Coordinates of C-alpha atoms in Angstrom, one line a residue:
X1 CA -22.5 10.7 -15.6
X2 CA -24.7 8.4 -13.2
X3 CA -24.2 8.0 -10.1
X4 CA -24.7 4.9 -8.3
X5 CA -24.3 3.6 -4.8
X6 CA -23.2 0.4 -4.4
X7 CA -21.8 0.0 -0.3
X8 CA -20.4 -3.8 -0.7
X9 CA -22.1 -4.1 2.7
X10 CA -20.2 -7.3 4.9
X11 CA -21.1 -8.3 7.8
X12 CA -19.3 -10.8 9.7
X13 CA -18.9 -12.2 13.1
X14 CA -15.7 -12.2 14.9
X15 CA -13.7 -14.7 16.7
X16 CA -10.2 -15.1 14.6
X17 CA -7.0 -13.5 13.9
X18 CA -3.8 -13.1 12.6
X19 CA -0.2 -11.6 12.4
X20 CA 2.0 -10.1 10.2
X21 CA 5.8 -9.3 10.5
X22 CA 9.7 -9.9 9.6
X23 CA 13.1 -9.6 10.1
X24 CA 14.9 -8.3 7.0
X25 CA 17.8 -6.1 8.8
X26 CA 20.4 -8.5 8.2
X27 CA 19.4 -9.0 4.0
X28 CA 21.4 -7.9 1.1
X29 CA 17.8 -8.2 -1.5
X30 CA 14.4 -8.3 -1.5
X31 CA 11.7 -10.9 -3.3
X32 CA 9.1 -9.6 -4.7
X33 CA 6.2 -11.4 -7.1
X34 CA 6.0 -9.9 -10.6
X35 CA 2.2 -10.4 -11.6
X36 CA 0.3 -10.9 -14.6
X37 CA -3.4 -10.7 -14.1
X38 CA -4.0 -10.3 -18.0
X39 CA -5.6 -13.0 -20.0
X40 CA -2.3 -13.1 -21.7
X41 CA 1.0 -14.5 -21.3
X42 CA 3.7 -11.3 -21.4
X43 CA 7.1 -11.4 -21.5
X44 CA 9.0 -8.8 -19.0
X45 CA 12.7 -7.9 -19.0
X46 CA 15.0 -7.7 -16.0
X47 CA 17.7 -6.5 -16.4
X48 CA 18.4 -7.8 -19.4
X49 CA 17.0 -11.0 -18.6
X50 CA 13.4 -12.2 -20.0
X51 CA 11.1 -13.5 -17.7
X52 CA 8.0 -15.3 -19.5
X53 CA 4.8 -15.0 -17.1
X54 CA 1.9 -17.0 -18.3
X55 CA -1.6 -16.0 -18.5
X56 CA -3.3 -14.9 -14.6
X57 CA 0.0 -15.8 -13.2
X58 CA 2.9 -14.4 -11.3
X59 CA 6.8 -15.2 -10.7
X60 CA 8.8 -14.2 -7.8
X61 CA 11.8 -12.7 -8.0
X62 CA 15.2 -11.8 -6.0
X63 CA 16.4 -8.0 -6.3
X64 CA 19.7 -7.5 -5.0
X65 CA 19.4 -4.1 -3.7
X66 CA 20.5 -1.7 -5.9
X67 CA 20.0 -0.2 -9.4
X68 CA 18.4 -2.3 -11.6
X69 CA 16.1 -2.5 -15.2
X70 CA 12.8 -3.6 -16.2
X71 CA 11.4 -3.1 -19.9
X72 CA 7.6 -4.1 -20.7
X73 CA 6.6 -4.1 -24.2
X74 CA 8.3 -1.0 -25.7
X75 CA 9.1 1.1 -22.5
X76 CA 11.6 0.7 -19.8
X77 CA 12.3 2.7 -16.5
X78 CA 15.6 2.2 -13.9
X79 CA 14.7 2.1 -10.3
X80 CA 16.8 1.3 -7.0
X81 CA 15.8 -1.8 -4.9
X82 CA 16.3 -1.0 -1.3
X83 CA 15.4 -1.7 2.6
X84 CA 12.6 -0.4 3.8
X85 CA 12.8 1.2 7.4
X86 CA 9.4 -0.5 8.2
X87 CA 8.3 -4.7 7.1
X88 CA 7.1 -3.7 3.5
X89 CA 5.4 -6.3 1.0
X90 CA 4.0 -5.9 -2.4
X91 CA 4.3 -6.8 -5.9
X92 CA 5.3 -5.4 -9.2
X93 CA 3.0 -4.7 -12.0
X94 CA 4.1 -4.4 -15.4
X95 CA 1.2 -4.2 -17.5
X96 CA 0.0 -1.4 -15.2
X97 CA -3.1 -3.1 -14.8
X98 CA -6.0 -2.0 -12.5
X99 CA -5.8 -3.6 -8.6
X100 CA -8.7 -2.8 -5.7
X101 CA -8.6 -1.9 -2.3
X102 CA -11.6 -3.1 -0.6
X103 CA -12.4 -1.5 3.0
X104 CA -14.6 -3.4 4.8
X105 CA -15.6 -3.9 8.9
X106 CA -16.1 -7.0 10.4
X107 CA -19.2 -5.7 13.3
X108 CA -21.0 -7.8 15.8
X109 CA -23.7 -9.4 14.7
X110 CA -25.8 -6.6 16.8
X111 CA -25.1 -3.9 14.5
X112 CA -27.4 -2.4 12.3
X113 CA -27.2 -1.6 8.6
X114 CA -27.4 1.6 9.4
X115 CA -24.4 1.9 12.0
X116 CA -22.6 0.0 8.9
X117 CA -23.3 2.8 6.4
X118 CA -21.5 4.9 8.5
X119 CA -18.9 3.5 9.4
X120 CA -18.0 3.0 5.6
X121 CA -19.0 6.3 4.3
X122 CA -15.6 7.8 5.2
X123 CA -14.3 5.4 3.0
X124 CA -16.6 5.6 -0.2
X125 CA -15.1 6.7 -3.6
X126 CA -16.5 7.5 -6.6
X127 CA -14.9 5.4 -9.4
X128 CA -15.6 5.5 -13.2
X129 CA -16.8 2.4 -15.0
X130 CA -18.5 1.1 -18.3
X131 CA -21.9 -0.4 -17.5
X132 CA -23.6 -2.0 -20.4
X133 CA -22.1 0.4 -22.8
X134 CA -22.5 3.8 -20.5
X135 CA -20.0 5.7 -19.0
X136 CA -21.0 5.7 -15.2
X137 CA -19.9 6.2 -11.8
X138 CA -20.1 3.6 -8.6
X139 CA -19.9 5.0 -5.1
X140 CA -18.0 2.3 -3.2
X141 CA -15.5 1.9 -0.9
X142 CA -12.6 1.2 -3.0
X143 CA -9.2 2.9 -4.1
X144 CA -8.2 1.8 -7.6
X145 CA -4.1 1.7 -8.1
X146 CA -1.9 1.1 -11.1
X147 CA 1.4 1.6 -10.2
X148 CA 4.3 -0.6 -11.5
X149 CA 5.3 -0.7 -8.0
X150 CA 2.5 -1.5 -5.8
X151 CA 3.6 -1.4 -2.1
X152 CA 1.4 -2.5 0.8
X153 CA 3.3 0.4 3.4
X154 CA 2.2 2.9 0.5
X155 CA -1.4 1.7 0.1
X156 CA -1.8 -0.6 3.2
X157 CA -4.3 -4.0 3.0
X158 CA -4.8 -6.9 5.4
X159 CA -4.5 -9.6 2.5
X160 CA -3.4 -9.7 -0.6
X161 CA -4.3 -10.9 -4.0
X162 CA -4.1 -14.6 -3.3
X163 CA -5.6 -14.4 0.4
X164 CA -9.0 -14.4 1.2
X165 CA -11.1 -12.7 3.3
X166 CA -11.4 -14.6 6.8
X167 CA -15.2 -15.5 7.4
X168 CA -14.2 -14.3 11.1
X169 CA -11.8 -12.0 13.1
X170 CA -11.2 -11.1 16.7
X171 CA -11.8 -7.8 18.0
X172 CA -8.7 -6.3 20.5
X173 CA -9.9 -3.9 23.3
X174 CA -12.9 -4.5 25.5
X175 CA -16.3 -2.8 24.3
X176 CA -15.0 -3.2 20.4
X177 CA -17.9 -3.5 18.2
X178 CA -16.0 -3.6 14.8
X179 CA -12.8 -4.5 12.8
X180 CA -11.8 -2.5 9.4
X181 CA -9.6 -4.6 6.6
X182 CA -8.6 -4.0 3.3
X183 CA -8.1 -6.1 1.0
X184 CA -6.1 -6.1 -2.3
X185 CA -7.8 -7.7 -5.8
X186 CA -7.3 -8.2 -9.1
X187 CA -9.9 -6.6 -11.2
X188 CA -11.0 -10.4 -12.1
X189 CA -11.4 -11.6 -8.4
X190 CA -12.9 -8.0 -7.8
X191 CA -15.5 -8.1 -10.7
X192 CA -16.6 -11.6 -9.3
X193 CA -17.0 -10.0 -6.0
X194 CA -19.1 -8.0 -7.0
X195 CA -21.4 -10.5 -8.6
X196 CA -21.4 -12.0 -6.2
X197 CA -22.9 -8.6 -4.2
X198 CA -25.9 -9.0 -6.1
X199 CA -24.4 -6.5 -9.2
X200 CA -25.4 -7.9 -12.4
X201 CA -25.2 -5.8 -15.4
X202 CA -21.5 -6.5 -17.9
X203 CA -18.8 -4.2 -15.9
X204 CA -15.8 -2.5 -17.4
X205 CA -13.2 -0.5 -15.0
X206 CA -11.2 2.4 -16.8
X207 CA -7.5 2.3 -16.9
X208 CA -6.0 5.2 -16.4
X209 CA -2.3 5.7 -16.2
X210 CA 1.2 7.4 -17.3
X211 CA 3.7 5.7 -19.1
X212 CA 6.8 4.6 -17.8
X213 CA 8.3 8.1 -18.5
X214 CA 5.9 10.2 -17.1
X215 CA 6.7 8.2 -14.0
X216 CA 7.9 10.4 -10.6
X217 CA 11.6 9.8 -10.2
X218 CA 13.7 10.4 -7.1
X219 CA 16.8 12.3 -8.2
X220 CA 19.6 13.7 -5.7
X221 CA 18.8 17.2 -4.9
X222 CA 20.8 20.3 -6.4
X223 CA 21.7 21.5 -3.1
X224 CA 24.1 24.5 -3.0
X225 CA 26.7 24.3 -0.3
X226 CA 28.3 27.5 -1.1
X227 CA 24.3 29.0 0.3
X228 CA 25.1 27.2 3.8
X229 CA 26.1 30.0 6.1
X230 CA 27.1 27.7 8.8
X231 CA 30.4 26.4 8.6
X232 CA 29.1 23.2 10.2
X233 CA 26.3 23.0 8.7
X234 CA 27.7 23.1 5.2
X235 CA 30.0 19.9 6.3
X236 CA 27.0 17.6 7.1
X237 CA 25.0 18.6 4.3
X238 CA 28.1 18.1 2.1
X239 CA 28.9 14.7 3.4
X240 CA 24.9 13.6 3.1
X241 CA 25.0 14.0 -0.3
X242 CA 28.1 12.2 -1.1
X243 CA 26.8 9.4 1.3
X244 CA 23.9 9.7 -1.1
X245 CA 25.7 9.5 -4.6
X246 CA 27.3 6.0 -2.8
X247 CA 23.9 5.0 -2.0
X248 CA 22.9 5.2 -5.8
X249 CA 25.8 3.2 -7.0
X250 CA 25.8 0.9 -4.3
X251 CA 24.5 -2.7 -4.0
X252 CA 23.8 -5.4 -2.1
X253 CA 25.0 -5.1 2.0
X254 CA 27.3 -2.3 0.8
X255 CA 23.8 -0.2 0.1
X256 CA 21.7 -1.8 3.1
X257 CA 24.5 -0.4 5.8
X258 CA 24.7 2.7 4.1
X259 CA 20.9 3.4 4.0
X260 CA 20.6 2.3 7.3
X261 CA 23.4 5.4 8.4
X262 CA 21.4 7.4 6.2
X263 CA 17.8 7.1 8.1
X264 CA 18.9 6.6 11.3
X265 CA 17.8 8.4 14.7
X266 CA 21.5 9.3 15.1
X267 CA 21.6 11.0 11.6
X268 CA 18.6 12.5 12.4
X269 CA 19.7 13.9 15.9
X270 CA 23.1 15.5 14.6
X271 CA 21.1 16.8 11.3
X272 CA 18.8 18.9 14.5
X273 CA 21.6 19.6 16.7
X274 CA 23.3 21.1 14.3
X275 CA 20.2 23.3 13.1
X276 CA 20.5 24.9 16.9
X277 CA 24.4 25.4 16.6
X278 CA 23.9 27.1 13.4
X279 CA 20.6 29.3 14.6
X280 CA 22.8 30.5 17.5
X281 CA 25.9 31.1 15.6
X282 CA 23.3 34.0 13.0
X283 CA 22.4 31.8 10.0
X284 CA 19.1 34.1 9.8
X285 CA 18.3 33.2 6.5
X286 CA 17.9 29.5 7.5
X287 CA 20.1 28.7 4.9
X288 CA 21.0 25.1 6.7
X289 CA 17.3 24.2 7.6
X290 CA 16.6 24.4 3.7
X291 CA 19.7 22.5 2.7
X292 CA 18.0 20.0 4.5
X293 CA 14.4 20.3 4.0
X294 CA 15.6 19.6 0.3
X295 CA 17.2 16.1 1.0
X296 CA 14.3 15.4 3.3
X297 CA 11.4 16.0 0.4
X298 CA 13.7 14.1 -1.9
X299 CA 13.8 10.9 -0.1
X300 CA 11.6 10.8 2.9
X301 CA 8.6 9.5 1.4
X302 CA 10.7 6.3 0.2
X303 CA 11.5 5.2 3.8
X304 CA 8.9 2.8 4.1
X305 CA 9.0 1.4 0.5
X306 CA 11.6 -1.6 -0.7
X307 CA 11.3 0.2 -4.5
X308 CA 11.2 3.4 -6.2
X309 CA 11.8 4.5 -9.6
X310 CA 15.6 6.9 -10.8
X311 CA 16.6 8.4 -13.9

């Protein structure tokens, strides 16, 4: 395939900011926009209920957090609405369309192309795409994502679909010469950005992605407590996974409590505590350690993330 190099070079003076950030400790659900960006009105199912979603449009939605439904055309996956241990954002895509994040830097208007190209090379990816008929590549600085749950704490941006980029931000730190930001874009608003970059042949972006059943999904361990040498050791582990079975049939401020006990710094202190009581008392084999590394690569890349999909 050809490659081309196409930088999306941006420029910008700086002199404006902004803020993100809220309090959701006390909340029983999470909103979160379901979006369409098709050029055709879909119909998605929630739990039962069907939710119409016109044409390059999106509705917002309340998930109560727990277990919940959703069904797109002929394929439907569970998945557990929860808190997220950081402020999270995002939005749901059914039609597992194609969205891009943009890296760009802000500079002073004293910096050379040159210095630019560097900065961004880091950040340059080659991604497949239909130009005028031909299968090619473009070398830019963009991640292309799919998911059905598309979380900002996951893949992080600065502004979303429906926020533009600022023509100016404002450097922290004295002797700063440059600001990076990301920003997330429907393959429509993207294409026209890149138009507007000076790229004018017909593009087409490939869609590649697994079906709702191929999806990853976060499933309670098979830990075996009879393996736990430690006496102690064997408790907590055993009480971590009941706490965990709850946590999957739970809802609402029932489940945010619980998942708060779960991924606290308490928790985490009496999980290592008890590592050292049962090192010192001969468990050689590390039998507790891998009880818990087991729980930990189960759920610990979820923390920061209000949705992930179950059996």
């Amino acid at each position: 395939m050809k490659k081309i190099k196409y930088s999306l070079l941006l420029i910008c003076n700086i002199t404006l900011a902004g803020c993100f950030g809220s309090d959701t400790s006390s909340s029983s659900s999470v909103d979160r926009m379901i979006d369409n960006p098709t050029p055709n009105e879909i119909k998605v199912i929630v739990d039962g209920k069907e939710l119409t979603i016109p044409a390059k449009s999106s509705v917002n939605y309340t998930f109560e957090y727990g277990k919940h439904t959703l069904s797109y055309g002929d394929q439907s996956l569970n998945f557990i609405a929860k808190p997220s241990t950081t402020d999270s954002s995002g939005l749901i895509n059914p039609t597992q369309s194609n969205y891009y994040l943009l890296t760009t830097f802000y500079t002073t208007s004293n910096v050379s192309d040159e210095t630019y190209d560097k900065l961004i090379a880091k950040h340059l990816n080659s991604v497949p795409v239909i130009i005028n008929g031909e299968q090619q590549e473009l070398e830019m600085p963009v991640k292309v994502i799919n998911d059905v749950f598309i979380e900002r704490q996951k893949d992080f941006w600065d502004y979303s679909v429906d926020e533009p980029y600022p023509d100016e931000v404002t450097l922290r730190g004295k002797g700063q010469f440059q600001s990076q930001k990301i920003k997330l874009f429907r393959e429509d608003s993207f294409i026209e950005s890149l138009k507007s970059e000076g790229l004018n042949e017909k593009i087409n972006f490939i869609n590649q992605h697994p079906t709702f059943s191929e999806i990853k999904k976060y499933t309670i361990p098979n830990v075996q407590l009879d393996a736990i040498a430690c006496k102690k050791g064997r408790e907590f582990v055993e009480t971590q996974l009941n706490d965990w079975n709850k946590f999957f049939t739970s809802t609402g401020k029932d489940l945010a409590s619980l998942y708060k006990q779960l991924t606290s710094n308490e928790t985490f202190q009496t999980k290592h505590a008890i590592m050292k009581e049962c090192t010192s008392e001969g468990d050689t084999n590390r039998s507790y350690q891998s009880a818990t590394r087991q729980l930990e690569e189960a759920f610990d890349e979820t923390n920061q993330i209000n949705f992930f999909v179950t059996q």
